[in-house]
Amino acid sequence: MPDAPRDYETEYQRPLPGSLRERIGFDTDRGELTRFVVQLEYRLEGEWTAVVRYDHDGTGDSEFGHDVTEEGLHVDIYRDGEKHATEFITGPLPGGVALDHAEDHLAKNLQRYVKRFEEWHGIRSR
């Protein structure tokens, strides 16, 4: 299982259809978004398992997060609980813009990510 999303000032989960949920967390400093995570999870064998994850850490305090203001936005794709691949989505963006873009990208690509995850894990699509 990948590194679970760390504690954030603001965290919430959004249930999605079927065995899915979206987890979002973010921190701000003086109105500036400093770090975030957007993670799609699938309930598999009683455990929540990462499907894809977008993250940003502009604080420089983490080996896990990437600074989207320097590196751009990407999505990590998970298979069997391990990071399988990374897709680069944009060039450098401000943190708040990147968070919005991550949520939009996930919404547009949700079915593709879920279908691939279900194929990898031998799950019949519902």
Short mmCIF file of N, CA and C in Angstrom, two decimals:
data_model
loop_
_atom_site.label_atom_id
_atom_site.label_comp_id
_atom_site.label_asym_id
_atom_site.label_seq_id
_atom_site.Cartn_x
_atom_site.Cartn_y
_atom_site.Cartn_z
N MET A 1 0.86 -1.19 0.00
CA MET A 1 0.00 0.00 0.00
C MET A 1 0.89 1.23 0.00
N PRO A 2 0.54 2.24 -0.78
CA PRO A 2 1.36 3.44 -0.82
C PRO A 2 1.27 4.20 0.48
N ASP A 3 2.19 5.10 0.64
CA ASP A 3 2.16 6.01 1.76
C ASP A 3 0.77 6.63 1.86
N ALA A 4 0.10 6.43 2.98
CA ALA A 4 -1.24 6.98 3.16
C ALA A 4 -1.16 8.50 3.20
N PRO A 5 -2.19 9.18 2.74
CA PRO A 5 -2.17 10.64 2.83
C PRO A 5 -1.90 11.07 4.26
N ARG A 6 -0.95 11.99 4.40
CA ARG A 6 -0.57 12.47 5.73
C ARG A 6 -1.63 13.43 6.26
N ASP A 7 -1.47 13.83 7.49
CA ASP A 7 -2.43 14.76 8.09
C ASP A 7 -2.37 16.10 7.38
N TYR A 8 -3.54 16.62 7.10
CA TYR A 8 -3.67 17.93 6.45
C TYR A 8 -4.60 18.79 7.29
N GLU A 9 -4.47 20.11 7.18
CA GLU A 9 -5.37 21.02 7.88
C GLU A 9 -6.82 20.73 7.52
N THR A 10 -7.06 20.52 6.24
CA THR A 10 -8.40 20.23 5.75
C THR A 10 -8.36 18.89 5.03
N GLU A 11 -9.22 17.96 5.46
CA GLU A 11 -9.29 16.63 4.84
C GLU A 11 -10.75 16.24 4.71
N TYR A 12 -11.07 15.60 3.62
CA TYR A 12 -12.41 15.04 3.48
C TYR A 12 -12.40 13.89 2.49
N GLN A 13 -13.45 13.09 2.58
CA GLN A 13 -13.64 11.97 1.66
C GLN A 13 -14.96 12.18 0.94
N ARG A 14 -14.96 11.81 -0.32
CA ARG A 14 -16.18 11.92 -1.11
C ARG A 14 -16.51 10.54 -1.64
N PRO A 15 -17.63 9.96 -1.19
CA PRO A 15 -18.02 8.65 -1.72
C PRO A 15 -18.34 8.77 -3.21
N LEU A 16 -17.94 7.78 -3.95
CA LEU A 16 -18.23 7.68 -5.38
C LEU A 16 -19.01 6.41 -5.61
N PRO A 17 -19.61 6.23 -6.78
CA PRO A 17 -20.40 5.02 -7.04
C PRO A 17 -19.57 3.74 -6.86
N GLY A 18 -20.27 2.68 -6.50
CA GLY A 18 -19.62 1.37 -6.36
C GLY A 18 -18.69 1.33 -5.16
N SER A 19 -17.54 0.77 -5.36
CA SER A 19 -16.56 0.58 -4.28
C SER A 19 -15.48 1.64 -4.32
N LEU A 20 -15.86 2.88 -4.61
CA LEU A 20 -14.88 3.95 -4.80
C LEU A 20 -15.08 5.09 -3.82
N ARG A 21 -13.97 5.78 -3.55
CA ARG A 21 -14.04 7.05 -2.84
C ARG A 21 -12.87 7.92 -3.28
N GLU A 22 -13.04 9.22 -3.10
CA GLU A 22 -11.99 10.18 -3.38
C GLU A 22 -11.59 10.80 -2.05
N ARG A 23 -10.29 10.82 -1.77
CA ARG A 23 -9.77 11.45 -0.56
C ARG A 23 -9.01 12.70 -0.96
N ILE A 24 -9.30 13.79 -0.28
CA ILE A 24 -8.65 15.06 -0.57
C ILE A 24 -8.16 15.65 0.74
N GLY A 25 -6.96 16.19 0.71
CA GLY A 25 -6.40 16.89 1.84
C GLY A 25 -5.56 18.05 1.35
N PHE A 26 -5.55 19.15 2.13
CA PHE A 26 -4.70 20.27 1.74
C PHE A 26 -4.36 21.15 2.94
N ASP A 27 -3.26 21.87 2.79
CA ASP A 27 -2.79 22.85 3.77
C ASP A 27 -2.65 24.20 3.08
N THR A 28 -2.83 25.26 3.86
CA THR A 28 -2.59 26.60 3.35
C THR A 28 -1.71 27.36 4.34
N ASP A 29 -1.04 28.36 3.84
CA ASP A 29 -0.24 29.26 4.67
C ASP A 29 -0.50 30.67 4.17
N ARG A 30 -1.15 31.47 5.00
CA ARG A 30 -1.51 32.84 4.64
C ARG A 30 -2.25 32.90 3.31
N GLY A 31 -3.20 31.98 3.14
CA GLY A 31 -4.05 31.96 1.95
C GLY A 31 -3.44 31.26 0.75
N GLU A 32 -2.21 30.83 0.85
CA GLU A 32 -1.52 30.14 -0.25
C GLU A 32 -1.57 28.63 -0.01
N LEU A 33 -1.99 27.87 -1.01
CA LEU A 33 -2.02 26.42 -0.88
C LEU A 33 -0.58 25.89 -0.90
N THR A 34 -0.17 25.20 0.16
CA THR A 34 1.22 24.74 0.27
C THR A 34 1.40 23.26 -0.04
N ARG A 35 0.36 22.47 0.19
CA ARG A 35 0.44 21.05 -0.16
C ARG A 35 -0.96 20.48 -0.28
N PHE A 36 -1.05 19.40 -1.09
CA PHE A 36 -2.34 18.72 -1.25
C PHE A 36 -2.14 17.29 -1.69
N VAL A 37 -3.21 16.52 -1.52
CA VAL A 37 -3.29 15.18 -2.09
C VAL A 37 -4.72 14.98 -2.59
N VAL A 38 -4.85 14.36 -3.75
CA VAL A 38 -6.14 13.90 -4.28
C VAL A 38 -5.91 12.44 -4.62
N GLN A 39 -6.63 11.55 -3.96
CA GLN A 39 -6.39 10.12 -4.14
C GLN A 39 -7.70 9.39 -4.39
N LEU A 40 -7.74 8.63 -5.48
CA LEU A 40 -8.86 7.75 -5.78
C LEU A 40 -8.56 6.40 -5.15
N GLU A 41 -9.53 5.87 -4.39
CA GLU A 41 -9.35 4.59 -3.71
C GLU A 41 -10.48 3.63 -4.06
N TYR A 42 -10.15 2.36 -4.04
CA TYR A 42 -11.08 1.27 -4.37
C TYR A 42 -11.13 0.34 -3.17
N ARG A 43 -12.33 -0.01 -2.73
CA ARG A 43 -12.47 -0.96 -1.61
C ARG A 43 -12.29 -2.35 -2.18
N LEU A 44 -11.18 -2.97 -1.84
CA LEU A 44 -10.79 -4.27 -2.37
C LEU A 44 -10.47 -5.20 -1.21
N GLU A 45 -11.22 -6.28 -1.11
CA GLU A 45 -11.03 -7.26 -0.04
C GLU A 45 -11.04 -6.61 1.35
N GLY A 46 -11.98 -5.67 1.54
CA GLY A 46 -12.17 -5.03 2.84
C GLY A 46 -11.21 -3.90 3.16
N GLU A 47 -10.31 -3.58 2.25
CA GLU A 47 -9.32 -2.52 2.48
C GLU A 47 -9.44 -1.45 1.39
N TRP A 48 -9.20 -0.20 1.76
CA TRP A 48 -9.14 0.87 0.77
C TRP A 48 -7.76 0.86 0.15
N THR A 49 -7.72 0.75 -1.17
CA THR A 49 -6.48 0.63 -1.93
C THR A 49 -6.38 1.78 -2.92
N ALA A 50 -5.21 2.40 -3.01
CA ALA A 50 -5.01 3.52 -3.94
C ALA A 50 -5.10 3.03 -5.38
N VAL A 51 -5.81 3.80 -6.19
CA VAL A 51 -5.89 3.57 -7.63
C VAL A 51 -4.97 4.58 -8.32
N VAL A 52 -5.18 5.86 -8.03
CA VAL A 52 -4.31 6.93 -8.54
C VAL A 52 -4.17 7.99 -7.46
N ARG A 53 -3.08 8.77 -7.59
CA ARG A 53 -2.81 9.80 -6.59
C ARG A 53 -2.12 11.00 -7.24
N TYR A 54 -2.65 12.17 -6.95
CA TYR A 54 -2.05 13.44 -7.34
C TYR A 54 -1.55 14.09 -6.05
N ASP A 55 -0.37 14.67 -6.05
CA ASP A 55 0.09 15.32 -4.82
C ASP A 55 0.99 16.51 -5.12
N HIS A 56 1.10 17.34 -4.10
CA HIS A 56 1.93 18.56 -4.17
C HIS A 56 2.45 18.82 -2.77
N ASP A 57 3.73 19.14 -2.66
CA ASP A 57 4.30 19.59 -1.40
C ASP A 57 5.30 20.69 -1.70
N GLY A 58 4.85 21.91 -1.54
CA GLY A 58 5.71 23.06 -1.79
C GLY A 58 6.53 23.45 -0.59
N THR A 59 6.41 22.69 0.51
CA THR A 59 7.16 23.03 1.73
C THR A 59 8.58 22.48 1.70
N GLY A 60 8.82 21.47 0.86
CA GLY A 60 10.14 20.85 0.83
C GLY A 60 10.39 19.91 1.99
N ASP A 61 9.35 19.62 2.78
CA ASP A 61 9.49 18.79 3.97
C ASP A 61 9.24 17.31 3.73
N SER A 62 8.93 16.91 2.50
CA SER A 62 8.53 15.52 2.27
C SER A 62 9.25 14.92 1.09
N GLU A 63 9.61 13.66 1.24
CA GLU A 63 10.16 12.92 0.10
C GLU A 63 9.04 12.39 -0.79
N PHE A 64 7.79 12.43 -0.32
CA PHE A 64 6.67 11.85 -1.05
C PHE A 64 6.00 12.84 -1.99
N GLY A 65 5.84 14.08 -1.56
CA GLY A 65 5.15 15.06 -2.38
C GLY A 65 6.11 15.74 -3.35
N HIS A 66 5.56 16.25 -4.41
CA HIS A 66 6.33 16.93 -5.44
C HIS A 66 5.83 18.36 -5.54
N ASP A 67 6.72 19.28 -5.82
CA ASP A 67 6.34 20.69 -5.92
C ASP A 67 5.82 20.98 -7.32
N VAL A 68 4.50 21.13 -7.44
CA VAL A 68 3.90 21.36 -8.76
C VAL A 68 4.29 22.71 -9.34
N THR A 69 4.73 23.64 -8.49
CA THR A 69 5.14 24.94 -9.01
C THR A 69 6.47 24.85 -9.74
N GLU A 70 7.22 23.78 -9.50
CA GLU A 70 8.50 23.56 -10.18
C GLU A 70 8.44 22.40 -11.18
N GLU A 71 7.79 21.31 -10.77
CA GLU A 71 7.81 20.07 -11.57
C GLU A 71 6.56 19.87 -12.43
N GLY A 72 5.51 20.60 -12.16
CA GLY A 72 4.25 20.38 -12.86
C GLY A 72 3.42 19.32 -12.16
N LEU A 73 2.21 19.13 -12.66
CA LEU A 73 1.27 18.17 -12.07
C LEU A 73 1.42 16.81 -12.73
N HIS A 74 1.38 15.78 -11.92
CA HIS A 74 1.43 14.41 -12.44
C HIS A 74 0.48 13.56 -11.61
N VAL A 75 0.20 12.36 -12.11
CA VAL A 75 -0.62 11.40 -11.38
C VAL A 75 0.18 10.11 -11.26
N ASP A 76 0.24 9.58 -10.04
CA ASP A 76 0.86 8.27 -9.80
C ASP A 76 -0.23 7.22 -9.93
N ILE A 77 0.07 6.16 -10.66
CA ILE A 77 -0.88 5.08 -10.90
C ILE A 77 -0.41 3.86 -10.12
N TYR A 78 -1.33 3.27 -9.34
CA TYR A 78 -0.97 2.16 -8.47
C TYR A 78 -1.52 0.83 -8.98
N ARG A 79 -0.71 -0.20 -8.78
CA ARG A 79 -1.10 -1.57 -9.12
C ARG A 79 -0.56 -2.47 -8.02
N ASP A 80 -1.43 -3.32 -7.49
CA ASP A 80 -1.03 -4.24 -6.42
C ASP A 80 -0.39 -3.51 -5.24
N GLY A 81 -0.92 -2.33 -4.92
CA GLY A 81 -0.46 -1.58 -3.76
C GLY A 81 0.86 -0.85 -3.94
N GLU A 82 1.42 -0.88 -5.14
CA GLU A 82 2.70 -0.22 -5.41
C GLU A 82 2.54 0.77 -6.55
N LYS A 83 3.36 1.82 -6.52
CA LYS A 83 3.33 2.77 -7.63
C LYS A 83 3.81 2.06 -8.88
N HIS A 84 2.97 2.03 -9.90
CA HIS A 84 3.25 1.32 -11.14
C HIS A 84 3.80 2.26 -12.22
N ALA A 85 3.24 3.46 -12.29
CA ALA A 85 3.63 4.40 -13.34
C ALA A 85 3.27 5.81 -12.91
N THR A 86 3.84 6.76 -13.61
CA THR A 86 3.53 8.18 -13.41
C THR A 86 3.20 8.79 -14.76
N GLU A 87 2.09 9.52 -14.81
CA GLU A 87 1.71 10.26 -16.02
C GLU A 87 1.86 11.75 -15.73
N PHE A 88 2.63 12.43 -16.55
CA PHE A 88 2.77 13.88 -16.39
C PHE A 88 1.63 14.56 -17.13
N ILE A 89 1.00 15.52 -16.45
CA ILE A 89 -0.23 16.12 -16.95
C ILE A 89 -0.01 17.55 -17.44
N THR A 90 0.70 18.36 -16.65
CA THR A 90 0.92 19.76 -17.02
C THR A 90 2.34 20.18 -16.66
N GLY A 91 2.71 21.33 -17.16
CA GLY A 91 3.92 21.99 -16.71
C GLY A 91 3.65 22.64 -15.36
N PRO A 92 4.60 23.42 -14.85
CA PRO A 92 4.44 24.06 -13.55
C PRO A 92 3.16 24.91 -13.46
N LEU A 93 2.52 24.80 -12.29
CA LEU A 93 1.28 25.53 -12.00
C LEU A 93 1.30 26.01 -10.56
N PRO A 94 0.59 27.10 -10.23
CA PRO A 94 0.39 27.45 -8.83
C PRO A 94 -0.37 26.33 -8.12
N GLY A 95 -0.13 26.15 -6.83
CA GLY A 95 -0.73 25.05 -6.08
C GLY A 95 -2.24 24.98 -6.17
N GLY A 96 -2.93 26.11 -6.01
CA GLY A 96 -4.40 26.11 -6.06
C GLY A 96 -4.94 25.72 -7.43
N VAL A 97 -4.29 26.19 -8.46
CA VAL A 97 -4.69 25.84 -9.83
C VAL A 97 -4.45 24.35 -10.06
N ALA A 98 -3.32 23.84 -9.55
CA ALA A 98 -3.00 22.42 -9.71
C ALA A 98 -4.02 21.53 -9.00
N LEU A 99 -4.47 21.93 -7.81
CA LEU A 99 -5.48 21.15 -7.10
C LEU A 99 -6.77 21.09 -7.92
N ASP A 100 -7.22 22.22 -8.43
CA ASP A 100 -8.42 22.22 -9.28
C ASP A 100 -8.22 21.34 -10.51
N HIS A 101 -7.04 21.44 -11.11
CA HIS A 101 -6.76 20.65 -12.31
C HIS A 101 -6.73 19.15 -11.98
N ALA A 102 -6.17 18.79 -10.82
CA ALA A 102 -6.14 17.38 -10.41
C ALA A 102 -7.55 16.83 -10.26
N GLU A 103 -8.43 17.59 -9.61
CA GLU A 103 -9.81 17.13 -9.44
C GLU A 103 -10.52 17.00 -10.78
N ASP A 104 -10.31 17.96 -11.68
CA ASP A 104 -10.92 17.89 -13.01
C ASP A 104 -10.38 16.70 -13.80
N HIS A 105 -9.07 16.50 -13.75
CA HIS A 105 -8.43 15.41 -14.49
C HIS A 105 -8.96 14.06 -14.00
N LEU A 106 -9.09 13.92 -12.68
CA LEU A 106 -9.62 12.67 -12.13
C LEU A 106 -11.05 12.44 -12.60
N ALA A 107 -11.88 13.48 -12.55
CA ALA A 107 -13.28 13.33 -12.98
C ALA A 107 -13.36 12.90 -14.44
N LYS A 108 -12.52 13.47 -15.29
CA LYS A 108 -12.55 13.15 -16.72
C LYS A 108 -12.00 11.76 -17.02
N ASN A 109 -11.10 11.26 -16.17
CA ASN A 109 -10.42 9.99 -16.44
C ASN A 109 -10.80 8.88 -15.47
N LEU A 110 -11.79 9.13 -14.63
CA LEU A 110 -12.19 8.17 -13.59
C LEU A 110 -12.47 6.79 -14.16
N GLN A 111 -13.31 6.71 -15.16
CA GLN A 111 -13.69 5.39 -15.69
C GLN A 111 -12.49 4.65 -16.26
N ARG A 112 -11.60 5.36 -16.93
CA ARG A 112 -10.40 4.73 -17.48
C ARG A 112 -9.52 4.15 -16.37
N TYR A 113 -9.31 4.92 -15.31
CA TYR A 113 -8.47 4.44 -14.20
C TYR A 113 -9.12 3.26 -13.49
N VAL A 114 -10.42 3.33 -13.26
CA VAL A 114 -11.12 2.24 -12.57
C VAL A 114 -11.12 0.97 -13.43
N LYS A 115 -11.39 1.11 -14.71
CA LYS A 115 -11.41 -0.06 -15.60
C LYS A 115 -10.05 -0.76 -15.59
N ARG A 116 -8.97 0.00 -15.71
CA ARG A 116 -7.64 -0.59 -15.70
C ARG A 116 -7.35 -1.27 -14.36
N PHE A 117 -7.72 -0.62 -13.25
CA PHE A 117 -7.51 -1.20 -11.93
C PHE A 117 -8.27 -2.52 -11.80
N GLU A 118 -9.53 -2.53 -12.24
CA GLU A 118 -10.33 -3.75 -12.15
C GLU A 118 -9.76 -4.86 -13.04
N GLU A 119 -9.27 -4.52 -14.20
CA GLU A 119 -8.64 -5.52 -15.07
C GLU A 119 -7.39 -6.10 -14.40
N TRP A 120 -6.55 -5.24 -13.85
CA TRP A 120 -5.33 -5.69 -13.18
C TRP A 120 -5.61 -6.62 -12.01
N HIS A 121 -6.73 -6.37 -11.33
CA HIS A 121 -7.05 -7.13 -10.12
C HIS A 121 -8.11 -8.21 -10.34
N GLY A 122 -8.48 -8.46 -11.58
CA GLY A 122 -9.44 -9.52 -11.88
C GLY A 122 -10.83 -9.26 -11.34
N ILE A 123 -11.22 -8.00 -11.30
CA ILE A 123 -12.53 -7.61 -10.79
C ILE A 123 -13.45 -7.38 -11.97
N ARG A 124 -14.62 -7.97 -11.92
CA ARG A 124 -15.60 -7.72 -12.97
C ARG A 124 -16.20 -6.35 -12.77
N SER A 125 -16.24 -5.59 -13.83
CA SER A 125 -16.82 -4.26 -13.77
C SER A 125 -18.30 -4.36 -13.43
N ARG A 126 -18.76 -3.46 -12.62
CA ARG A 126 -20.15 -3.48 -12.17
C ARG A 126 -21.02 -2.75 -13.14
#
